[in-house]
PDB file of C-alpha atoms in Angstrom:
ATOM      1  CA  UNK A  28      20.176 -22.847  48.579  1.00 46.00           C
ATOM      2  CA  UNK A  29      17.630 -22.974  45.744  1.00 48.00           C
ATOM      3  CA  UNK A  30      16.898 -19.032  46.240  1.00 54.00           C
ATOM      4  CA  UNK A  31      20.443 -18.086  46.271  1.00 52.00           C
ATOM      5  CA  UNK A  32      20.871 -19.950  42.810  1.00 49.00           C
ATOM      6  CA  UNK A  33      17.675 -18.247  41.507  1.00 47.00           C
ATOM      7  CA  UNK A  34      19.183 -15.126  42.724  1.00 51.00           C
ATOM      8  CA  UNK A  35      22.844 -15.415  41.145  1.00 53.00           C
ATOM      9  CA  UNK A  36      20.814 -16.590  37.921  1.00 49.00           C
ATOM     10  CA  UNK A  37      19.077 -13.224  37.581  1.00 51.00           C
ATOM     11  CA  UNK A  38      21.878 -11.192  38.409  1.00 56.00           C
ATOM     12  CA  UNK A  39      24.403 -12.819  36.182  1.00 52.00           C
ATOM     13  CA  UNK A  40      24.999 -11.072  33.113  1.00 56.00           C
ATOM     14  CA  UNK A  41      23.843 -12.584  30.268  1.00 52.00           C
ATOM     15  CA  UNK A  42      26.126 -14.585  27.831  1.00 50.00           C
ATOM     16  CA  UNK A  43      27.263 -13.395  24.774  1.00 54.00           C
ATOM     17  CA  UNK A  44      24.811 -14.315  21.900  1.00 50.00           C
ATOM     18  CA  UNK A  45      27.012 -15.035  19.014  1.00 48.00           C
ATOM     19  CA  UNK A  46      28.999 -17.427  21.240  1.00 54.00           C
ATOM     20  CA  UNK A  47      26.106 -19.499  22.714  1.00 47.00           C
ATOM     21  CA  UNK A  48      24.061 -19.693  20.105  1.00 69.00           C
ATOM     22  CA  UNK A  49      26.087 -19.204  16.934  1.00 75.00           C
ATOM     23  CA  UNK A  50      23.616 -21.150  14.640  1.00 76.00           C
ATOM     24  CA  UNK A  51      20.772 -19.199  15.837  1.00 80.00           C
ATOM     25  CA  UNK A  52      22.532 -16.037  15.087  1.00 78.00           C
ATOM     26  CA  UNK A  53      23.496 -16.558  11.564  1.00 84.00           C
ATOM     27  CA  UNK A  54      19.753 -17.970  10.888  1.00 85.00           C
ATOM     28  CA  UNK A  55      18.469 -14.740  12.292  1.00 85.00           C
ATOM     29  CA  UNK A  56      21.048 -12.652  10.028  1.00 87.00           C
ATOM     30  CA  UNK A  57      20.452 -14.543   7.022  1.00 90.00           C
ATOM     31  CA  UNK A  58      16.814 -14.188   7.209  1.00 91.00           C
ATOM     32  CA  UNK A  59      17.293 -10.662   7.756  1.00 93.00           C
ATOM     33  CA  UNK A  60      19.241 -10.185   4.604  1.00 94.00           C
ATOM     34  CA  UNK A  61      16.669 -12.663   2.933  1.00 95.00           C
ATOM     35  CA  UNK A  62      13.652 -10.333   3.813  1.00 95.00           C
ATOM     36  CA  UNK A  63      15.524  -7.266   3.292  1.00 95.00           C
ATOM     37  CA  UNK A  64      16.584  -8.285  -0.590  1.00 96.00           C
ATOM     38  CA  UNK A  65      13.053  -9.484  -1.162  1.00 95.00           C
ATOM     39  CA  UNK A  66      11.964  -6.265   0.134  1.00 95.00           C
ATOM     40  CA  UNK A  67      13.998  -4.097  -1.686  1.00 95.00           C
ATOM     41  CA  UNK A  68      13.209  -6.103  -5.241  1.00 95.00           C
ATOM     42  CA  UNK A  69       9.435  -5.556  -4.304  1.00 93.00           C
ATOM     43  CA  UNK A  70       9.777  -1.446  -3.871  1.00 94.00           C
ATOM     44  CA  UNK A  71      12.077  -1.613  -7.230  1.00 95.00           C
ATOM     45  CA  UNK A  72       9.453  -3.344  -9.327  1.00 93.00           C
ATOM     46  CA  UNK A  73       6.431  -1.450  -7.742  1.00 90.00           C
ATOM     47  CA  UNK A  74       9.092   2.131  -8.234  1.00 92.00           C
ATOM     48  CA  UNK A  75       9.777   0.862 -11.602  1.00 93.00           C
ATOM     49  CA  UNK A  76       6.048   0.120 -12.743  1.00 90.00           C
ATOM     50  CA  UNK A  77       5.142   3.836 -11.050  1.00 90.00           C
ATOM     51  CA  UNK A  78       7.979   5.434 -12.725  1.00 92.00           C
ATOM     52  CA  UNK A  79       6.850   4.152 -16.182  1.00 91.00           C
ATOM     53  CA  UNK A  80       3.168   5.055 -15.432  1.00 90.00           C
ATOM     54  CA  UNK A  81       4.257   8.799 -14.808  1.00 91.00           C
ATOM     55  CA  UNK A  82       6.366   8.973 -17.926  1.00 89.00           C
ATOM     56  CA  UNK A  83       3.958   7.674 -19.781  1.00 89.00           C
ATOM     57  CA  UNK A  84       0.662   8.892 -18.070  1.00 89.00           C
ATOM     58  CA  UNK A  85       1.897  12.791 -18.113  1.00 90.00           C
ATOM     59  CA  UNK A  86       2.975  12.383 -22.095  1.00 84.00           C
ATOM     60  CA  UNK A  87      -0.793  11.677 -22.695  1.00 84.00           C
ATOM     61  CA  UNK A  88      -2.254  14.064 -20.484  1.00 86.00           C
ATOM     62  CA  UNK A  89      -3.552  17.239 -22.410  1.00 87.00           C
ATOM     63  CA  UNK A  90      -6.824  19.398 -21.858  1.00 89.00           C
ATOM     64  CA  UNK A  91      -8.555  17.055 -24.595  1.00 88.00           C
ATOM     65  CA  UNK A  92      -8.376  14.069 -22.216  1.00 90.00           C
ATOM     66  CA  UNK A  93     -10.898  15.936 -19.870  1.00 91.00           C
ATOM     67  CA  UNK A  94     -13.209  17.683 -22.272  1.00 89.00           C
ATOM     68  CA  UNK A  95     -13.397  14.968 -25.399  1.00 89.00           C
ATOM     69  CA  UNK A  96     -15.258  11.685 -25.904  1.00 87.00           C
ATOM     70  CA  UNK A  97     -13.305   8.754 -26.666  1.00 88.00           C
ATOM     71  CA  UNK A  98     -12.321   8.446 -30.382  1.00 88.00           C
ATOM     72  CA  UNK A  99     -13.204   6.066 -33.080  1.00 82.00           C
ATOM     73  CA  UNK A 100     -10.796   3.276 -34.654  1.00 82.00           C
ATOM     74  CA  UNK A 101      -8.439   5.177 -36.887  1.00 76.00           C
ATOM     75  CA  UNK A 102      -9.326   8.720 -35.388  1.00 79.00           C
ATOM     76  CA  UNK A 103      -7.110  11.438 -34.257  1.00 82.00           C
ATOM     77  CA  UNK A 104      -7.151  13.205 -31.068  1.00 81.00           C
ATOM     78  CA  UNK A 105     -10.189  12.769 -28.736  1.00 85.00           C
ATOM     79  CA  UNK A 106     -10.481  12.071 -25.069  1.00 88.00           C
ATOM     80  CA  UNK A 107     -11.513  10.018 -22.549  1.00 91.00           C
ATOM     81  CA  UNK A 108     -14.162  12.473 -20.721  1.00 91.00           C
ATOM     82  CA  UNK A 109     -17.326  10.310 -21.255  1.00 91.00           C
ATOM     83  CA  UNK A 110     -15.390   7.565 -19.633  1.00 91.00           C
ATOM     84  CA  UNK A 111     -13.995   9.488 -16.537  1.00 92.00           C
ATOM     85  CA  UNK A 112     -17.509  10.511 -16.126  1.00 92.00           C
ATOM     86  CA  UNK A 113     -18.829   6.920 -16.418  1.00 91.00           C
ATOM     87  CA  UNK A 114     -16.392   5.623 -14.039  1.00 92.00           C
ATOM     88  CA  UNK A 115     -17.813   8.161 -11.254  1.00 93.00           C
ATOM     89  CA  UNK A 116     -21.080   7.122 -12.165  1.00 93.00           C
ATOM     90  CA  UNK A 117     -20.708   3.489 -11.784  1.00 94.00           C
ATOM     91  CA  UNK A 118     -18.619   3.361  -8.423  1.00 94.00           C
ATOM     92  CA  UNK A 119     -21.048   6.089  -7.123  1.00 94.00           C
ATOM     93  CA  UNK A 120     -23.835   3.655  -7.821  1.00 94.00           C
ATOM     94  CA  UNK A 121     -22.207   0.830  -6.563  1.00 94.00           C
ATOM     95  CA  UNK A 122     -20.834   2.525  -3.240  1.00 95.00           C
ATOM     96  CA  UNK A 123     -24.475   4.134  -2.390  1.00 95.00           C
ATOM     97  CA  UNK A 124     -26.176   0.304  -2.704  1.00 95.00           C
ATOM     98  CA  UNK A 125     -23.240  -1.300  -0.963  1.00 95.00           C
ATOM     99  CA  UNK A 126     -22.629   0.954   1.783  1.00 95.00           C
ATOM    100  CA  UNK A 127     -26.109   0.671   3.981  1.00 95.00           C
ATOM    101  CA  UNK A 128     -26.081  -3.089   3.414  1.00 95.00           C
ATOM    102  CA  UNK A 129     -22.486  -3.150   4.612  1.00 94.00           C
ATOM    103  CA  UNK A 130     -22.892  -0.918   7.658  1.00 95.00           C
ATOM    104  CA  UNK A 131     -26.266  -2.195   8.915  1.00 95.00           C
ATOM    105  CA  UNK A 132     -24.487  -6.033   8.201  1.00 94.00           C
ATOM    106  CA  UNK A 133     -21.205  -5.077  10.241  1.00 94.00           C
ATOM    107  CA  UNK A 134     -23.543  -3.614  13.276  1.00 94.00           C
ATOM    108  CA  UNK A 135     -25.482  -7.086  13.273  1.00 94.00           C
ATOM    109  CA  UNK A 136     -22.405  -9.050  13.639  1.00 93.00           C
ATOM    110  CA  UNK A 137     -20.668  -6.666  16.158  1.00 92.00           C
ATOM    111  CA  UNK A 138     -23.867  -5.796  18.420  1.00 90.00           C
ATOM    112  CA  UNK A 139     -26.722  -8.194  17.655  1.00 91.00           C
ATOM    113  CA  UNK A 140     -25.221 -11.590  16.459  1.00 87.00           C
ATOM    114  CA  UNK A 141     -21.717 -11.806  18.352  1.00 85.00           C
ATOM    115  CA  UNK A 142     -21.110 -15.067  18.407  1.00 84.00           C
ATOM    116  CA  UNK A 143     -24.397 -16.366  17.310  1.00 89.00           C
ATOM    117  CA  UNK A 144     -24.570 -19.075  14.385  1.00 91.00           C
ATOM    118  CA  UNK A 145     -26.125 -16.851  11.851  1.00 91.00           C
ATOM    119  CA  UNK A 146     -23.342 -14.446  12.707  1.00 91.00           C
ATOM    120  CA  UNK A 147     -20.551 -17.147  12.269  1.00 92.00           C
ATOM    121  CA  UNK A 148     -22.379 -18.043   8.698  1.00 93.00           C
ATOM    122  CA  UNK A 149     -22.361 -14.349   7.506  1.00 93.00           C
ATOM    123  CA  UNK A 150     -18.642 -13.850   8.481  1.00 93.00           C
ATOM    124  CA  UNK A 151     -17.887 -17.071   6.630  1.00 94.00           C
ATOM    125  CA  UNK A 152     -19.488 -16.355   3.539  1.00 93.00           C
ATOM    126  CA  UNK A 153     -18.146 -12.425   3.959  1.00 93.00           C
ATOM    127  CA  UNK A 154     -14.812 -14.093   3.707  1.00 91.00           C
ATOM    128  CA  UNK A 155     -15.601 -16.113   0.643  1.00 91.00           C
ATOM    129  CA  UNK A 156     -16.909 -12.851  -1.063  1.00 91.00           C
ATOM    130  CA  UNK A 157     -13.434 -10.803   0.222  1.00 90.00           C
ATOM    131  CA  UNK A 158     -11.627 -13.681  -1.417  1.00 88.00           C
ATOM    132  CA  UNK A 159     -13.564 -14.316  -4.716  1.00 89.00           C
ATOM    133  CA  UNK A 160     -11.998 -13.432  -8.368  1.00 91.00           C
ATOM    134  CA  UNK A 161     -14.269 -10.419  -9.696  1.00 92.00           C
ATOM    135  CA  UNK A 162     -14.572 -11.911 -12.812  1.00 91.00           C
ATOM    136  CA  UNK A 163     -17.241 -14.362 -11.218  1.00 92.00           C
ATOM    137  CA  UNK A 164     -19.044 -11.874  -9.669  1.00 94.00           C
ATOM    138  CA  UNK A 165     -19.176 -10.369 -13.118  1.00 93.00           C
ATOM    139  CA  UNK A 166     -20.475 -13.829 -14.329  1.00 93.00           C
ATOM    140  CA  UNK A 167     -22.768 -14.038 -11.637  1.00 94.00           C
ATOM    141  CA  UNK A 168     -24.630 -10.419 -12.545  1.00 94.00           C
ATOM    142  CA  UNK A 169     -24.634 -10.935 -15.746  1.00 94.00           C
ATOM    143  CA  UNK A 170     -26.953 -14.228 -15.322  1.00 94.00           C
ATOM    144  CA  UNK A 171     -28.824 -12.427 -12.757  1.00 93.00           C
ATOM    145  CA  UNK A 172     -29.608  -9.287 -14.412  1.00 92.00           C
ATOM    146  CA  UNK A 173     -27.962  -8.710 -17.716  1.00 92.00           C
ATOM    147  CA  UNK A 174     -29.606 -11.822 -19.423  1.00 92.00           C
ATOM    148  CA  UNK A 175     -33.053 -10.925 -18.168  1.00 91.00           C
ATOM    149  CA  UNK A 176     -32.734  -7.302 -19.121  1.00 90.00           C
ATOM    150  CA  UNK A 177     -31.940  -8.073 -22.734  1.00 86.00           C
ATOM    151  CA  UNK A 178     -28.402  -5.858 -22.546  1.00 87.00           C
ATOM    152  CA  UNK A 179     -25.671  -4.516 -20.722  1.00 91.00           C
ATOM    153  CA  UNK A 180     -26.381  -1.725 -18.397  1.00 90.00           C
ATOM    154  CA  UNK A 181     -25.004   0.438 -16.112  1.00 91.00           C
ATOM    155  CA  UNK A 182     -27.497  -0.817 -13.151  1.00 93.00           C
ATOM    156  CA  UNK A 183     -25.803  -4.254 -13.564  1.00 93.00           C
ATOM    157  CA  UNK A 184     -22.160  -2.619 -13.399  1.00 93.00           C
ATOM    158  CA  UNK A 185     -23.222  -0.716 -10.165  1.00 93.00           C
ATOM    159  CA  UNK A 186     -24.641  -4.096  -8.429  1.00 95.00           C
ATOM    160  CA  UNK A 187     -21.326  -5.742  -9.724  1.00 94.00           C
ATOM    161  CA  UNK A 188     -19.565  -3.057  -8.074  1.00 95.00           C
ATOM    162  CA  UNK A 189     -21.649  -3.313  -4.751  1.00 95.00           C
ATOM    163  CA  UNK A 190     -21.159  -7.019  -4.515  1.00 95.00           C
ATOM    164  CA  UNK A 191     -17.780  -6.491  -4.292  1.00 95.00           C
ATOM    165  CA  UNK A 192     -17.487  -3.609  -1.859  1.00 95.00           C
ATOM    166  CA  UNK A 193     -19.904  -4.856   0.613  1.00 95.00           C
ATOM    167  CA  UNK A 194     -17.423  -7.394   2.670  1.00 95.00           C
ATOM    168  CA  UNK A 195     -15.005  -4.957   2.588  1.00 94.00           C
ATOM    169  CA  UNK A 196     -17.541  -2.293   4.143  1.00 95.00           C
ATOM    170  CA  UNK A 197     -18.752  -5.175   6.632  1.00 95.00           C
ATOM    171  CA  UNK A 198     -15.520  -6.151   7.795  1.00 94.00           C
ATOM    172  CA  UNK A 199     -14.197  -2.904   8.418  1.00 93.00           C
ATOM    173  CA  UNK A 200     -17.519  -1.929  10.221  1.00 94.00           C
ATOM    174  CA  UNK A 201     -17.761  -5.099  12.603  1.00 93.00           C
ATOM    175  CA  UNK A 202     -13.954  -4.772  13.402  1.00 92.00           C
ATOM    176  CA  UNK A 203     -14.178  -0.763  14.080  1.00 91.00           C
ATOM    177  CA  UNK A 204     -17.312  -1.387  16.225  1.00 92.00           C
ATOM    178  CA  UNK A 205     -15.591  -4.322  18.283  1.00 92.00           C
ATOM    179  CA  UNK A 206     -13.091  -1.300  19.098  1.00 89.00           C
ATOM    180  CA  UNK A 207     -15.677   0.728  21.246  1.00 89.00           C
ATOM    181  CA  UNK A 208     -15.388  -0.147  24.795  1.00 89.00           C
ATOM    182  CA  UNK A 209     -18.112  -1.881  26.501  1.00 86.00           C
ATOM    183  CA  UNK A 210     -18.595   0.487  29.274  1.00 88.00           C
ATOM    184  CA  UNK A 211     -19.884   3.397  26.850  1.00 85.00           C
ATOM    185  CA  UNK A 212     -22.653   0.704  25.988  1.00 86.00           C
ATOM    186  CA  UNK A 213     -23.290  -0.086  29.668  1.00 85.00           C
ATOM    187  CA  UNK A 214     -23.341   3.755  30.435  1.00 88.00           C
ATOM    188  CA  UNK A 215     -26.014   4.114  27.480  1.00 85.00           C
ATOM    189  CA  UNK A 216     -28.321   1.365  28.981  1.00 85.00           C
ATOM    190  CA  UNK A 217     -27.780   2.533  32.149  1.00 85.00           C
ATOM    191  CA  UNK A 218     -29.576   5.797  31.375  1.00 85.00           C
ATOM    192  CA  UNK A 219     -32.513   3.746  29.926  1.00 85.00           C
ATOM    193  CA  UNK A 220     -31.756   4.225  26.092  1.00 84.00           C
ATOM    194  CA  UNK A 221     -32.888   1.420  24.024  1.00 88.00           C
ATOM    195  CA  UNK A 222     -30.258  -0.550  22.139  1.00 89.00           C
ATOM    196  CA  UNK A 223     -30.899   1.014  18.938  1.00 87.00           C
ATOM    197  CA  UNK A 224     -30.075   4.478  20.621  1.00 89.00           C
ATOM    198  CA  UNK A 225     -27.344   3.108  21.985  1.00 90.00           C
ATOM    199  CA  UNK A 226     -25.637   1.660  18.487  1.00 91.00           C
ATOM    200  CA  UNK A 227     -26.812   4.729  16.705  1.00 89.00           C
ATOM    201  CA  UNK A 228     -25.844   7.766  19.132  1.00 89.00           C
ATOM    202  CA  UNK A 229     -22.772   6.001  21.161  1.00 90.00           C
ATOM    203  CA  UNK A 230     -21.511   2.918  19.080  1.00 91.00           C
ATOM    204  CA  UNK A 231     -21.488   4.862  15.367  1.00 91.00           C
ATOM    205  CA  UNK A 232     -20.374   7.746  16.635  1.00 89.00           C
ATOM    206  CA  UNK A 233     -17.489   6.515  18.487  1.00 87.00           C
ATOM    207  CA  UNK A 234     -16.471   4.498  15.273  1.00 88.00           C
ATOM    208  CA  UNK A 235     -17.229   7.014  12.953  1.00 87.00           C
ATOM    209  CA  UNK A 236     -13.929   7.464  11.170  1.00 85.00           C
ATOM    210  CA  UNK A 237     -13.024   4.232  11.114  1.00 86.00           C
ATOM    211  CA  UNK A 238     -16.076   3.371   9.408  1.00 90.00           C
ATOM    212  CA  UNK A 239     -15.779   6.002   6.732  1.00 89.00           C
ATOM    213  CA  UNK A 240     -12.329   4.991   6.582  1.00 87.00           C
ATOM    214  CA  UNK A 241     -13.843   1.251   5.349  1.00 89.00           C
ATOM    215  CA  UNK A 242     -16.383   2.555   2.913  1.00 92.00           C
ATOM    216  CA  UNK A 243     -13.376   5.129   1.329  1.00 89.00           C
ATOM    217  CA  UNK A 244     -11.217   1.572   1.215  1.00 89.00           C
ATOM    218  CA  UNK A 245     -14.257  -0.034  -0.622  1.00 92.00           C
ATOM    219  CA  UNK A 246     -14.421   2.585  -3.052  1.00 92.00           C
ATOM    220  CA  UNK A 247     -10.849   2.927  -3.907  1.00 88.00           C
ATOM    221  CA  UNK A 248     -11.214  -1.086  -4.074  1.00 89.00           C
ATOM    222  CA  UNK A 249     -13.751  -0.700  -6.748  1.00 92.00           C
ATOM    223  CA  UNK A 250     -12.660   1.844  -8.873  1.00 89.00           C
ATOM    224  CA  UNK A 251     -10.328   0.192 -10.931  1.00 86.00           C
ATOM    225  CA  UNK A 252     -12.286  -2.860 -11.108  1.00 90.00           C
ATOM    226  CA  UNK A 253     -11.998  -4.030 -15.269  1.00 89.00           C
ATOM    227  CA  UNK A 254     -13.635  -7.891 -15.103  1.00 90.00           C
ATOM    228  CA  UNK A 255     -16.875  -7.208 -13.428  1.00 92.00           C
ATOM    229  CA  UNK A 256     -17.945  -4.384 -16.016  1.00 92.00           C
ATOM    230  CA  UNK A 257     -16.647  -6.550 -18.721  1.00 91.00           C
ATOM    231  CA  UNK A 258     -19.315  -8.605 -18.421  1.00 92.00           C
ATOM    232  CA  UNK A 259     -22.383  -5.750 -16.754  1.00 91.00           C
ATOM    233  CA  UNK A 260     -21.655  -2.267 -18.134  1.00 91.00           C
ATOM    234  CA  UNK A 261     -19.397  -3.138 -21.046  1.00 87.00           C
ATOM    235  CA  UNK A 262     -18.445   0.138 -22.943  1.00 86.00           C
ATOM    236  CA  UNK A 263     -19.091   2.812 -25.583  1.00 85.00           C
ATOM    237  CA  UNK A 264     -17.461   5.892 -27.432  1.00 82.00           C
ATOM    238  CA  UNK A 265     -20.313   8.485 -26.162  1.00 84.00           C
ATOM    239  CA  UNK A 266     -22.097   9.510 -23.535  1.00 86.00           C
ATOM    240  CA  UNK A 267     -24.073   7.400 -21.185  1.00 81.00           C
ATOM    241  CA  UNK A 268     -27.775   7.060 -21.560  1.00 81.00           C
ATOM    242  CA  UNK A 269     -29.670   8.886 -18.401  1.00 84.00           C
ATOM    243  CA  UNK A 270     -31.619   5.556 -18.116  1.00 86.00           C
ATOM    244  CA  UNK A 271     -28.098   3.866 -17.994  1.00 86.00           C
ATOM    245  CA  UNK A 272     -29.113   1.312 -20.196  1.00 87.00           C
ATOM    246  CA  UNK A 273     -26.985   0.065 -23.060  1.00 83.00           C
ATOM    247  CA  UNK A 274     -23.298   0.088 -22.683  1.00 84.00           C
ATOM    248  CA  UNK A 275     -21.761   2.647 -20.228  1.00 89.00           C
ATOM    249  CA  UNK A 276     -18.313   4.132 -20.976  1.00 89.00           C
ATOM    250  CA  UNK A 277     -16.026   3.719 -17.963  1.00 91.00           C
ATOM    251  CA  UNK A 278     -11.999   4.021 -17.423  1.00 91.00           C
ATOM    252  CA  UNK A 279     -11.082   0.211 -17.031  1.00 92.00           C
ATOM    253  CA  UNK A 280     -12.640  -1.406 -19.722  1.00 91.00           C
ATOM    254  CA  UNK A 281     -11.584   1.629 -21.824  1.00 91.00           C
ATOM    255  CA  UNK A 282      -8.057   1.089 -20.884  1.00 92.00           C
ATOM    256  CA  UNK A 283      -8.182  -2.319 -21.690  1.00 91.00           C
ATOM    257  CA  UNK A 284      -9.289  -1.779 -24.852  1.00 90.00           C
ATOM    258  CA  UNK A 285      -7.379   0.925 -25.980  1.00 91.00           C
ATOM    259  CA  UNK A 286      -4.065  -0.518 -24.474  1.00 89.00           C
ATOM    260  CA  UNK A 287      -4.750  -3.526 -26.761  1.00 88.00           C
ATOM    261  CA  UNK A 288      -5.130  -1.338 -30.002  1.00 87.00           C
ATOM    262  CA  UNK A 289      -2.823  -0.570 -32.560  1.00 86.00           C
ATOM    263  CA  UNK A 290      -3.485   3.136 -32.432  1.00 87.00           C
ATOM    264  CA  UNK A 291      -1.012   5.443 -31.432  1.00 89.00           C
ATOM    265  CA  UNK A 292      -3.359   7.759 -29.799  1.00 89.00           C
ATOM    266  CA  UNK A 293      -5.495   5.141 -28.188  1.00 91.00           C
ATOM    267  CA  UNK A 294      -2.565   3.816 -26.373  1.00 90.00           C
ATOM    268  CA  UNK A 295      -1.542   7.464 -25.052  1.00 90.00           C
ATOM    269  CA  UNK A 296      -5.278   7.704 -23.788  1.00 91.00           C
ATOM    270  CA  UNK A 297      -4.793   4.461 -21.831  1.00 92.00           C
ATOM    271  CA  UNK A 298      -1.660   5.498 -20.631  1.00 92.00           C
ATOM    272  CA  UNK A 299      -3.112   8.730 -19.418  1.00 92.00           C
ATOM    273  CA  UNK A 300      -6.564   7.121 -17.943  1.00 91.00           C
ATOM    274  CA  UNK A 301      -4.057   4.371 -15.860  1.00 91.00           C
ATOM    275  CA  UNK A 302      -2.344   7.473 -14.384  1.00 92.00           C
ATOM    276  CA  UNK A 303      -5.586   9.014 -13.517  1.00 92.00           C
ATOM    277  CA  UNK A 304      -7.031   5.652 -11.748  1.00 91.00           C
ATOM    278  CA  UNK A 305      -4.051   5.334  -9.846  1.00 90.00           C
ATOM    279  CA  UNK A 306      -3.666   8.891  -8.796  1.00 90.00           C
ATOM    280  CA  UNK A 307      -7.313   8.753  -7.860  1.00 89.00           C
ATOM    281  CA  UNK A 308      -7.140   5.546  -5.838  1.00 87.00           C
ATOM    282  CA  UNK A 309      -3.723   6.986  -3.863  1.00 87.00           C
ATOM    283  CA  UNK A 310      -5.482   9.809  -2.919  1.00 88.00           C
ATOM    284  CA  UNK A 311      -8.225   7.566  -1.887  1.00 85.00           C
ATOM    285  CA  UNK A 312      -5.895   5.458   0.386  1.00 83.00           C
ATOM    286  CA  UNK A 313      -4.331   8.780   1.835  1.00 86.00           C
ATOM    287  CA  UNK A 314      -7.724  10.025   3.183  1.00 83.00           C
ATOM    288  CA  UNK A 315      -8.687   6.749   4.527  1.00 80.00           C
ATOM    289  CA  UNK A 316      -5.375   6.526   6.174  1.00 78.00           C
ATOM    290  CA  UNK A 317      -5.422   9.930   7.391  1.00 80.00           C
ATOM    291  CA  UNK A 318      -8.809   9.444   9.157  1.00 73.00           C
ATOM    292  CA  UNK A 319      -7.791   5.888  10.824  1.00 68.00           C
ATOM    293  CA  UNK A 320      -5.094   7.550  12.228  1.00 70.00           C
ATOM    294  CA  UNK A 321      -6.892  10.268  13.517  1.00 63.00           C
ATOM    295  CA  UNK A 322      -9.670   8.060  14.679  1.00 59.00           C
ATOM    296  CA  UNK A 323      -6.482   6.143  16.565  1.00 58.00           C
ATOM    297  CA  UNK A 324      -5.268   9.060  18.210  1.00 51.00           C
ATOM    298  CA  UNK A 325      -8.776  10.198  20.044  1.00 57.00           C
TER     299      UNK A 325
END
């Protein structure tokens, strides 16, 4: 008897959704409409900002932007070539410092530490650094390097950017290595390879695209940082010193200063610099997404 009732319940056609659960139906539709409206609102605001950036930024672009240094107050013309080069150097310095630290820390968490107490503490600290305001990192490096060294420097700016990039690389490296099947590690160990060789030759190779994606995303993350550079590298209106001592011109701080200035050519250069940074970060994000997609296809 019970079996017959169970079979009848299985074969019975489902009751109309709207007739049986009318309240839930309307709640579901209302939530869909609200989510759609707020999504369209967010897309509209973002599109408006990007459109204004394109219009104003393209209007400020010229060959002089990439060939001349930043102008002084009240002068005409000029460019942001020194700021572009300074930003490239600071970003490169930060990512060169952060990459080995982040990759090795992420490898320890995924391969050696796993669920140990030390690994738990490292993950907790890493999560704090991921959410920490960048201005606090700038203040920390200011007390750590700028004051003892007696002035601003590109080295301090690079260290501040590295601290911001490290947690991004740690998280992405650990996540990518955890996706590597354990059978690959077991196969390497069965051949008599030490754990270090298994990690370098098998785990890193299998997760290579994802790890590179994490480094690229970290580069995009620090490329537009302004707050930490205000306390470390600051800015100037000329080319940087080979020793990187003293202020180092960079795009984020230059945009910040020029946007607040009363000079028309400074504001035009600020728009042009903002467009350059936005396009650079967009290009890095696209490359990272393509690499990650390629790794998933494999």
